PDB file of C-alpha atoms in Angstrom:
ATOM      1  CA  LEU X   1      48.947  -1.880  51.796  1.00 70.00           C
ATOM      2  CA  THR X   2      48.402  -4.791  54.146  1.00 84.00           C
ATOM      3  CA  LEU X   3      44.817  -5.296  52.929  1.00 84.00           C
ATOM      4  CA  ASP X   4      45.961  -5.133  49.312  1.00 82.00           C
ATOM      5  CA  ALA X   5      48.659  -7.722  49.959  1.00 84.00           C
ATOM      6  CA  ASP X   6      46.147 -10.021  51.671  1.00 82.00           C
ATOM      7  CA  LYS X   7      43.755  -9.602  48.730  1.00 77.00           C
ATOM      8  CA  ARG X   8      46.474 -10.593  46.290  1.00 79.00           C
ATOM      9  CA  LYS X   9      47.282 -13.698  48.358  1.00 81.00           C
ATOM     10  CA  ILE X  10      43.621 -14.742  48.398  1.00 77.00           C
ATOM     11  CA  VAL X  11      43.266 -14.185  44.646  1.00 73.00           C
ATOM     12  CA  SER X  12      46.460 -16.091  43.883  1.00 77.00           C
ATOM     13  CA  TYR X  13      45.247 -18.998  46.059  1.00 76.00           C
ATOM     14  CA  VAL X  14      41.862 -18.990  44.322  1.00 72.00           C
ATOM     15  CA  GLU X  15      43.636 -18.942  40.945  1.00 73.00           C
ATOM     16  CA  SER X  16      45.635 -22.008  41.911  1.00 76.00           C
ATOM     17  CA  ARG X  17      42.500 -23.834  43.003  1.00 78.00           C
ATOM     18  CA  MET X  18      40.223 -22.716  40.140  1.00 80.00           C
ATOM     19  CA  SER X  19      40.479 -26.074  38.386  1.00 78.00           C
ATOM     20  CA  PHE X  20      38.650 -27.567  41.397  1.00 83.00           C
ATOM     21  CA  ILE X  21      36.390 -24.635  42.399  1.00 84.00           C
ATOM     22  CA  ALA X  22      35.081 -23.524  38.979  1.00 87.00           C
ATOM     23  CA  PRO X  23      36.502 -25.662  36.167  1.00 88.00           C
ATOM     24  CA  ASN X  24      33.845 -24.669  33.599  1.00 90.00           C
ATOM     25  CA  LEU X  25      34.204 -20.922  34.245  1.00 89.00           C
ATOM     26  CA  SER X  26      37.997 -21.192  34.053  1.00 88.00           C
ATOM     27  CA  ALA X  27      37.742 -22.983  30.702  1.00 89.00           C
ATOM     28  CA  ILE X  28      35.930 -19.955  29.219  1.00 90.00           C
ATOM     29  CA  VAL X  29      37.735 -16.889  30.579  1.00 89.00           C
ATOM     30  CA  GLY X  30      40.828 -18.343  32.243  1.00 86.00           C
ATOM     31  CA  SER X  31      41.684 -18.946  35.889  1.00 84.00           C
ATOM     32  CA  SER X  32      42.899 -15.396  36.611  1.00 85.00           C
ATOM     33  CA  ILE X  33      39.765 -13.641  35.268  1.00 88.00           C
ATOM     34  CA  ALA X  34      37.502 -16.264  36.886  1.00 88.00           C
ATOM     35  CA  ALA X  35      39.143 -15.711  40.308  1.00 85.00           C
ATOM     36  CA  LYS X  36      38.699 -11.925  40.040  1.00 86.00           C
ATOM     37  CA  MET X  37      35.031 -12.330  39.071  1.00 89.00           C
ATOM     38  CA  ILE X  38      34.325 -14.690  41.983  1.00 87.00           C
ATOM     39  CA  ALA X  39      36.098 -12.360  44.419  1.00 84.00           C
ATOM     40  CA  ALA X  40      34.174  -9.325  43.153  1.00 87.00           C
ATOM     41  CA  ALA X  41      30.847 -11.148  43.282  1.00 88.00           C
ATOM     42  CA  GLY X  42      31.403 -12.446  46.834  1.00 86.00           C
ATOM     43  CA  GLY X  43      31.559 -16.154  46.086  1.00 86.00           C
ATOM     44  CA  LEU X  44      30.576 -18.663  43.445  1.00 87.00           C
ATOM     45  CA  THR X  45      27.010 -19.008  44.718  1.00 89.00           C
ATOM     46  CA  SER X  46      26.476 -15.238  44.677  1.00 90.00           C
ATOM     47  CA  MET X  47      27.966 -15.050  41.201  1.00 89.00           C
ATOM     48  CA  SER X  48      25.562 -17.716  39.906  1.00 88.00           C
ATOM     49  CA  LYS X  49      22.644 -15.489  40.919  1.00 89.00           C
ATOM     50  CA  ILE X  50      23.887 -12.445  38.941  1.00 89.00           C
ATOM     51  CA  PRO X  51      22.305 -12.014  35.484  1.00 90.00           C
ATOM     52  CA  SER X  52      24.539 -11.870  32.426  1.00 87.00           C
ATOM     53  CA  CYS X  53      23.905  -8.149  31.787  1.00 87.00           C
ATOM     54  CA  ASN X  54      25.325  -7.304  35.236  1.00 88.00           C
ATOM     55  CA  LEU X  55      28.085  -9.890  34.989  1.00 88.00           C
ATOM     56  CA  GLN X  56      29.372  -8.173  31.847  1.00 88.00           C
ATOM     57  CA  VAL X  57      30.171  -4.948  33.755  1.00 86.00           C
ATOM     58  CA  LEU X  58      31.407  -6.670  36.904  1.00 86.00           C
ATOM     59  CA  GLY X  59      34.705  -5.054  37.929  1.00 82.00           C
ATOM     60  CA  SER X  60      34.377  -1.933  35.746  1.00 80.00           C
ATOM     61  CA  LYS X  61      35.803   1.292  37.198  1.00 75.00           C
ATOM     62  CA  LYS X  62      34.426   4.754  36.649  1.00 69.00           C
ATOM     63  CA  LYS X  63      37.091   7.038  35.169  1.00 64.00           C
ATOM     64  CA  VAL X  64      36.935  10.775  35.784  1.00 58.00           C
ATOM     65  CA  LEU X  65      38.410  12.730  32.888  1.00 57.00           C
ATOM     66  CA  ALA X  66      39.420  16.045  34.398  1.00 57.00           C
ATOM     67  CA  GLY X  67      40.416  19.147  32.457  1.00 54.00           C
ATOM     68  CA  LEU X  68      40.878  18.956  28.703  1.00 52.00           C
ATOM     69  CA  SER X  69      41.874  15.279  28.607  1.00 55.00           C
ATOM     70  CA  SER X  70      41.063  13.536  25.336  1.00 57.00           C
ATOM     71  CA  ALA X  71      41.451   9.997  26.694  1.00 55.00           C
ATOM     72  CA  SER X  72      38.585   7.674  25.857  1.00 55.00           C
ATOM     73  CA  THR X  73      37.070   5.176  28.272  1.00 60.00           C
ATOM     74  CA  ASN X  74      34.802   2.184  27.823  1.00 69.00           C
ATOM     75  CA  PRO X  75      32.068   2.235  30.497  1.00 67.00           C
ATOM     76  CA  HIS X  76      31.205  -1.442  29.964  1.00 70.00           C
ATOM     77  CA  ALA X  77      34.759  -2.827  30.309  1.00 79.00           C
ATOM     78  CA  GLY X  78      34.643  -5.241  33.233  1.00 84.00           C
ATOM     79  CA  PHE X  79      36.796  -8.277  34.011  1.00 87.00           C
ATOM     80  CA  ILE X  80      35.302 -10.183  31.073  1.00 89.00           C
ATOM     81  CA  TYR X  81      36.463  -7.511  28.624  1.00 88.00           C
ATOM     82  CA  PHE X  82      40.125  -8.406  29.296  1.00 86.00           C
ATOM     83  CA  CYS X  83      39.868 -12.156  28.727  1.00 88.00           C
ATOM     84  CA  GLU X  84      41.700 -13.880  25.889  1.00 89.00           C
ATOM     85  CA  ILE X  85      38.650 -14.435  23.660  1.00 91.00           C
ATOM     86  CA  ILE X  86      37.604 -10.764  23.585  1.00 90.00           C
ATOM     87  CA  GLN X  87      41.145  -9.412  23.223  1.00 89.00           C
ATOM     88  CA  ASN X  88      41.670 -11.579  20.120  1.00 90.00           C
ATOM     89  CA  THR X  89      38.423 -10.253  18.588  1.00 90.00           C
ATOM     90  CA  PRO X  90      38.478  -7.188  16.268  1.00 90.00           C
ATOM     91  CA  PRO X  91      37.584  -3.941  18.085  1.00 88.00           C
ATOM     92  CA  ALA X  92      34.372  -3.510  16.094  1.00 88.00           C
ATOM     93  CA  LEU X  93      32.993  -6.824  17.424  1.00 90.00           C
ATOM     94  CA  ARG X  94      34.256  -6.739  21.022  1.00 89.00           C
ATOM     95  CA  SER X  95      30.976  -5.486  22.493  1.00 89.00           C
ATOM     96  CA  LYS X  96      29.056  -8.374  20.882  1.00 91.00           C
ATOM     97  CA  ALA X  97      31.736 -10.836  21.973  1.00 91.00           C
ATOM     98  CA  ALA X  98      31.551  -9.546  25.565  1.00 91.00           C
ATOM     99  CA  HIS X  99      27.788 -10.068  25.522  1.00 91.00           C
ATOM    100  CA  LEU X 100      28.223 -13.670  24.340  1.00 92.00           C
ATOM    101  CA  VAL X 101      30.941 -14.444  26.895  1.00 91.00           C
ATOM    102  CA  ALA X 102      28.886 -12.956  29.751  1.00 91.00           C
ATOM    103  CA  GLY X 103      25.918 -15.172  28.900  1.00 92.00           C
ATOM    104  CA  LYS X 104      28.048 -18.340  28.800  1.00 92.00           C
ATOM    105  CA  CYS X 105      29.871 -17.360  32.020  1.00 92.00           C
ATOM    106  CA  THR X 106      26.547 -17.129  33.840  1.00 92.00           C
ATOM    107  CA  LEU X 107      25.622 -20.644  32.710  1.00 92.00           C
ATOM    108  CA  ALA X 108      29.082 -21.976  33.631  1.00 92.00           C
ATOM    109  CA  ALA X 109      28.907 -20.368  37.105  1.00 91.00           C
ATOM    110  CA  ARG X 110      25.535 -22.031  37.765  1.00 92.00           C
ATOM    111  CA  ILE X 111      26.914 -25.396  36.644  1.00 92.00           C
ATOM    112  CA  ASP X 112      29.956 -25.008  38.932  1.00 89.00           C
ATOM    113  CA  SER X 113      27.833 -23.902  41.893  1.00 90.00           C
ATOM    114  CA  PHE X 114      25.953 -27.235  41.741  1.00 89.00           C
ATOM    115  CA  HIS X 115      29.273 -29.143  41.287  1.00 86.00           C
ATOM    116  CA  GLU X 116      28.270 -30.597  37.933  1.00 85.00           C
ATOM    117  CA  SER X 117      30.622 -31.332  35.022  1.00 82.00           C
ATOM    118  CA  SER X 118      33.701 -31.289  37.267  1.00 82.00           C
ATOM    119  CA  GLY X 119      35.992 -32.054  34.334  1.00 84.00           C
ATOM    120  CA  GLY X 120      35.166 -28.767  32.579  1.00 85.00           C
ATOM    121  CA  GLU X 121      33.512 -30.349  29.526  1.00 90.00           C
ATOM    122  CA  SER X 122      30.619 -27.862  29.552  1.00 91.00           C
ATOM    123  CA  GLY X 123      32.993 -24.893  29.769  1.00 90.00           C
ATOM    124  CA  ARG X 124      35.058 -26.104  26.808  1.00 91.00           C
ATOM    125  CA  ALA X 125      31.862 -26.653  24.796  1.00 93.00           C
ATOM    126  CA  PHE X 126      30.710 -23.106  25.645  1.00 93.00           C
ATOM    127  CA  ARG X 127      34.106 -21.705  24.595  1.00 92.00           C
ATOM    128  CA  ALA X 128      33.988 -23.534  21.252  1.00 93.00           C
ATOM    129  CA  GLU X 129      30.472 -22.224  20.675  1.00 94.00           C
ATOM    130  CA  ILE X 130      31.579 -18.642  21.395  1.00 92.00           C
ATOM    131  CA  GLU X 131      34.563 -18.904  19.035  1.00 92.00           C
ATOM    132  CA  LYS X 132      32.366 -20.344  16.298  1.00 93.00           C
ATOM    133  CA  ARG X 133      29.879 -17.497  16.717  1.00 93.00           C
ATOM    134  CA  ILE X 134      32.647 -14.853  16.561  1.00 92.00           C
ATOM    135  CA  GLU X 135      34.043 -16.432  13.380  1.00 92.00           C
ATOM    136  CA  LYS X 136      30.551 -16.274  11.912  1.00 92.00           C
ATOM    137  CA  LEU X 137      30.359 -12.570  12.720  1.00 90.00           C
ATOM    138  CA  GLN X 138      33.699 -11.921  10.998  1.00 90.00           C
ATOM    139  CA  GLU X 139      32.609 -13.492   7.711  1.00 90.00           C
ATOM    140  CA  PRO X 140      31.920 -11.043   4.870  1.00 89.00           C
ATOM    141  CA  PRO X 141      28.301 -10.705   3.753  1.00 86.00           C
ATOM    142  CA  PRO X 142      27.238 -12.907   0.829  1.00 87.00           C
ATOM    143  CA  PRO X 143      27.439 -11.297  -2.615  1.00 88.00           C
ATOM    144  CA  LYS X 144      24.229  -9.798  -3.882  1.00 87.00           C
ATOM    145  CA  GLN X 145      22.797 -11.985  -6.605  1.00 87.00           C
ATOM    146  CA  PRO X 146      21.403 -10.276  -9.712  1.00 88.00           C
ATOM    147  CA  LYS X 147      17.643 -10.411  -9.710  1.00 87.00           C
ATOM    148  CA  PRO X 148      16.221 -11.764 -12.997  1.00 87.00           C
ATOM    149  CA  LEU X 149      13.573  -9.843 -14.839  1.00 86.00           C
ATOM    150  CA  PRO X 150       9.997 -11.087 -14.485  1.00 83.00           C
ATOM    151  CA  ILE X 151       8.442 -13.175 -17.240  1.00 83.00           C
ATOM    152  CA  PRO X 152       6.628 -10.862 -19.667  1.00 79.00           C
ATOM    153  CA  ASP X 153       2.873 -11.196 -19.566  1.00 77.00           C
ATOM    154  CA  ASP X 154       1.606 -11.295 -23.146  1.00 75.00           C
ATOM    155  CA  LYS X 155      -2.017 -11.882 -22.220  1.00 77.00           C
ATOM    156  CA  PRO X 156      -4.442  -9.186 -23.408  1.00 77.00           C
ATOM    157  CA  ARG X 157      -5.473  -7.026 -20.522  1.00 75.00           C
ATOM    158  CA  GLN X 158      -8.953  -5.734 -19.975  1.00 75.00           C
ATOM    159  CA  LYS X 159      -9.121  -2.074 -20.922  1.00 73.00           C
ATOM    160  CA  ARG X 160     -11.579   0.257 -19.325  1.00 70.00           C
ATOM    161  CA  ALA X 161     -13.744   2.530 -21.398  1.00 74.00           C
ATOM    162  CA  GLY X 162     -16.442   5.085 -20.811  1.00 81.00           C
ATOM    163  CA  ARG X 163     -16.845   8.756 -20.144  1.00 83.00           C
ATOM    164  CA  ARG X 164     -14.513   8.825 -17.149  1.00 85.00           C
ATOM    165  CA  VAL X 165     -11.650   7.096 -18.991  1.00 83.00           C
ATOM    166  CA  ARG X 166     -12.186   9.256 -22.065  1.00 83.00           C
ATOM    167  CA  ARG X 167     -11.947  12.425 -19.987  1.00 84.00           C
ATOM    168  CA  ALA X 168      -8.792  11.148 -18.265  1.00 84.00           C
ATOM    169  CA  LYS X 169      -7.169  10.526 -21.653  1.00 83.00           C
ATOM    170  CA  GLU X 170      -8.144  13.969 -22.893  1.00 83.00           C
ATOM    171  CA  LYS X 171      -6.273  15.567 -19.965  1.00 84.00           C
ATOM    172  CA  PHE X 172      -2.952  14.058 -21.046  1.00 85.00           C
ATOM    173  CA  VAL X 173      -3.394  14.274 -24.812  1.00 84.00           C
ATOM    174  CA  MET X 174      -0.650  16.113 -26.741  1.00 83.00           C
ATOM    175  CA  THR X 175      -1.749  19.558 -27.859  1.00 81.00           C
ATOM    176  CA  GLU X 176      -1.376  20.928 -31.377  1.00 81.00           C
ATOM    177  CA  LEU X 177       1.187  23.416 -30.071  1.00 79.00           C
ATOM    178  CA  ARG X 178       3.443  20.607 -28.809  1.00 82.00           C
ATOM    179  CA  LYS X 179       2.959  18.612 -32.017  1.00 84.00           C
ATOM    180  CA  ASN X 180       4.079  21.541 -34.145  1.00 81.00           C
ATOM    181  CA  GLN X 181       7.074  22.131 -31.879  1.00 80.00           C
ATOM    182  CA  ASN X 182       8.203  18.528 -32.398  1.00 81.00           C
ATOM    183  CA  ARG X 183       7.997  18.833 -36.197  1.00 82.00           C
ATOM    184  CA  MET X 184      10.531  20.428 -38.544  1.00 80.00           C
ATOM    185  CA  MET X 185      10.185  21.779 -42.067  1.00 78.00           C
ATOM    186  CA  PHE X 186      12.582  20.510 -44.711  1.00 78.00           C
ATOM    187  CA  GLY X 187      15.083  23.116 -45.854  1.00 79.00           C
ATOM    188  CA  VAL X 188      14.010  25.742 -43.285  1.00 77.00           C
ATOM    189  CA  GLN X 189      16.211  26.724 -40.344  1.00 76.00           C
ATOM    190  CA  GLU X 190      14.593  26.169 -36.984  1.00 77.00           C
ATOM    191  CA  GLU X 191      14.304  29.124 -34.630  1.00 77.00           C
ATOM    192  CA  THR X 192      15.770  28.659 -31.144  1.00 78.00           C
ATOM    193  CA  TYR X 193      15.617  30.625 -27.925  1.00 73.00           C
ATOM    194  CA  GLY X 194      17.848  30.927 -24.877  1.00 71.00           C
ATOM    195  CA  ALA X 195      21.235  29.387 -24.187  1.00 72.00           C
ATOM    196  CA  SER X 196      19.766  25.867 -24.113  1.00 71.00           C
ATOM    197  CA  GLY X 197      19.164  25.912 -27.869  1.00 73.00           C
ATOM    198  CA  LYS X 198      15.613  24.638 -27.599  1.00 77.00           C
ATOM    199  CA  GLY X 199      13.834  25.052 -30.907  1.00 79.00           C
ATOM    200  CA  PHE X 200      10.333  26.131 -31.917  1.00 75.00           C
ATOM    201  CA  GLY X 201       9.949  23.472 -34.605  1.00 78.00           C
ATOM    202  CA  MET X 202       7.178  24.424 -37.059  1.00 75.00           C
ATOM    203  CA  LEU X 203       5.792  27.119 -34.744  1.00 74.00           C
ATOM    204  CA  GLY X 204       5.765  30.490 -36.508  1.00 68.00           C
ATOM    205  CA  GLN X 205       6.624  28.994 -39.909  1.00 68.00           C
ATOM    206  CA  SER X 206       3.212  29.843 -41.422  1.00 61.00           C
ATOM    207  CA  ASP X 207       2.335  33.154 -43.131  1.00 53.00           C
ATOM    208  CA  SER X 208       0.735  34.586 -39.993  1.00 47.00           C
ATOM    209  CA  ASN X 209       4.016  34.259 -37.978  1.00 50.00           C
ATOM    210  CA  LYS X 210       2.034  33.425 -34.826  1.00 54.00           C
ATOM    211  CA  LEU X 211       3.073  30.951 -32.185  1.00 52.00           C
ATOM    212  CA  ARG X 212      -0.453  30.332 -30.894  1.00 53.00           C
ATOM    213  CA  VAL X 213      -2.179  27.334 -32.424  1.00 49.00           C
ATOM    214  CA  LYS X 214      -5.876  26.775 -32.019  1.00 55.00           C
ATOM    215  CA  ALA X 215      -6.441  23.437 -30.335  1.00 52.00           C
ATOM    216  CA  ALA X 216      -9.058  21.161 -31.806  1.00 53.00           C
ATOM    217  CA  ASP X 217     -12.227  21.032 -29.741  1.00 58.00           C
ATOM    218  CA  ASN X 218     -12.845  17.310 -29.583  1.00 61.00           C
ATOM    219  CA  ASN X 219     -15.825  17.713 -27.258  1.00 65.00           C
ATOM    220  CA  HIS X 220     -17.590  19.951 -29.751  1.00 61.00           C
ATOM    221  CA  LEU X 221     -17.013  17.449 -32.564  1.00 64.00           C
ATOM    222  CA  LEU X 222     -18.398  14.619 -30.444  1.00 70.00           C
ATOM    223  CA  LYS X 223     -21.524  16.620 -29.607  1.00 72.00           C
ATOM    224  CA  VAL X 224     -22.144  17.502 -33.279  1.00 66.00           C
ATOM    225  CA  ALA X 225     -21.743  13.874 -34.363  1.00 71.00           C
ATOM    226  CA  LYS X 226     -24.127  12.719 -31.636  1.00 74.00           C
ATOM    227  CA  LYS X 227     -26.719  15.314 -32.642  1.00 73.00           C
ATOM    228  CA  GLN X 228     -26.541  14.284 -36.320  1.00 70.00           C
ATOM    229  CA  LYS X 229     -26.964  10.664 -35.343  1.00 70.00           C
ATOM    230  CA  THR X 230     -30.136  11.367 -33.323  1.00 70.00           C
ATOM    231  CA  GLU X 231     -31.620  13.505 -36.101  1.00 62.00           C
ATOM    232  CA  LYS X 232     -30.954  10.766 -38.612  1.00 59.00           C
ATOM    233  CA  LYS X 233     -32.634   8.181 -36.375  1.00 55.00           C
ATOM    234  CA  TYR X 234     -35.751  10.078 -35.250  1.00 50.00           C
ATOM    235  CA  GLY X 235     -36.082  12.747 -37.957  1.00 50.00           C
ATOM    236  CA  SER X 236     -35.731  16.500 -37.650  1.00 49.00           C
ATOM    237  CA  SER X 237     -38.029  18.363 -35.260  1.00 49.00           C
ATOM    238  CA  GLY X 238     -39.244  21.897 -35.721  1.00 50.00           C
ATOM    239  CA  THR X 239     -41.958  24.035 -37.346  1.00 51.00           C
ATOM    240  CA  THR X 240     -42.877  23.574 -41.001  1.00 53.00           C
ATOM    241  CA  SER X 241     -44.704  25.865 -43.401  1.00 51.00           C
ATOM    242  CA  GLY X 242     -48.449  25.513 -44.142  1.00 53.00           C
ATOM    243  CA  LEU X 243     -47.815  24.449 -47.733  1.00 51.00           C
ATOM    244  CA  ALA X 244     -46.211  21.219 -46.611  1.00 52.00           C
ATOM    245  CA  SER X 245     -48.276  18.066 -46.793  1.00 54.00           C
ATOM    246  CA  SER X 246     -47.823  14.652 -45.247  1.00 57.00           C
ATOM    247  CA  LEU X 247     -47.517  11.290 -46.988  1.00 58.00           C
ATOM    248  CA  ALA X 248     -49.534   8.288 -45.836  1.00 56.00           C
ATOM    249  CA  PHE X 249     -49.496   4.653 -46.932  1.00 54.00           C
ATOM    250  CA  THR X 250     -52.956   3.031 -47.210  1.00 58.00           C
ATOM    251  CA  PRO X 251     -53.614  -0.647 -47.975  1.00 58.00           C
ATOM    252  CA  VAL X 252     -56.155   0.302 -50.684  1.00 55.00           C
ATOM    253  CA  GLN X 253     -54.654   3.189 -52.632  1.00 54.00           C
ATOM    254  CA  GLY X 254     -51.006   2.778 -51.687  1.00 56.00           C
ATOM    255  CA  LEU X 255     -49.352   6.225 -51.528  1.00 57.00           C
ATOM    256  CA  GLU X 256     -51.775   9.088 -50.668  1.00 57.00           C
ATOM    257  CA  LEU X 257     -51.245  12.826 -50.074  1.00 58.00           C
ATOM    258  CA  VAL X 258     -53.266  14.089 -47.144  1.00 56.00           C
ATOM    259  CA  ALA X 259     -53.735  17.785 -46.262  1.00 61.00           C
ATOM    260  CA  PRO X 260     -53.576  18.261 -42.486  1.00 59.00           C
ATOM    261  CA  GLN X 261     -56.250  20.973 -42.351  1.00 64.00           C
ATOM    262  CA  GLN X 262     -58.826  18.949 -44.331  1.00 65.00           C
ATOM    263  CA  ALA X 263     -58.263  15.921 -42.105  1.00 59.00           C
ATOM    264  CA  TYR X 264     -58.911  18.066 -39.020  1.00 60.00           C
ATOM    265  CA  GLN X 265     -62.215  19.411 -40.513  1.00 63.00           C
ATOM    266  CA  ARG X 266     -63.417  15.870 -41.287  1.00 60.00           C
ATOM    267  CA  GLU X 267     -62.820  14.766 -37.724  1.00 58.00           C
ATOM    268  CA  SER X 268     -64.708  17.802 -36.307  1.00 58.00           C
ATOM    269  CA  GLN X 269     -67.784  17.208 -38.593  1.00 59.00           C
ATOM    270  CA  SER X 270     -68.000  13.514 -37.759  1.00 55.00           C
ATOM    271  CA  LYS X 271     -68.682  14.173 -34.059  1.00 53.00           C
ATOM    272  CA  TYR X 272     -72.275  13.925 -32.890  1.00 51.00           C
ATOM    273  CA  PHE X 273     -71.996  16.254 -29.894  1.00 49.00           C
TER     274      PHE X 273
END
């Protein structure tokens, strides 16, 4: 009890002399909290050497929750947590406010340790900066502006063509079965199936009453057209009968019929060896 009474006397004396010992630190957190922080740190010089992350938890006490106690505790609640600035801050922002105050307290303690700004101007400037930052954190987020649609590009785009693109289009082409399902006959009731009421369209409306529709073989049609084009360009190839004769154009007689066998005999008789 005697030691506790002596400690209180020392703290009360330091509180009364804080305007001369640490005016900048007192301007931020108050003379009472500043005296407790200096006493816990072991002096103003020792406090100036403590980083802000450790100064934030200076004076925190470890609480042991025994049994089935549902009491909650804040492990980072030091002396700074009970200053006026943080207590006036909403609970959701108190941890950020404590971080800001701890950083400014470290700077103020270093200024006071070198006996600069004895009038407390730096401490009041730090306090105004902290309050401005907390007010900025409490502002609601700006409303989300509607994003305008991009300008339509009416320029003609280059379209790819070729065998690869043609095959890719054939994979996603609509089949004859789907086309007939999407069509409806006038005056004929459409057949449906299941509870969804999905209809068959024109499927099964023919005389055969079959749902299967033969898909058109586009590849076969392309091959036939290509073959006809080559035959038309180069002529048909194959064996001909012996009665056929060839036509030849000569500069003297004009159009002349030539038998292939007689021409071959003439060439064989004209050879010397």
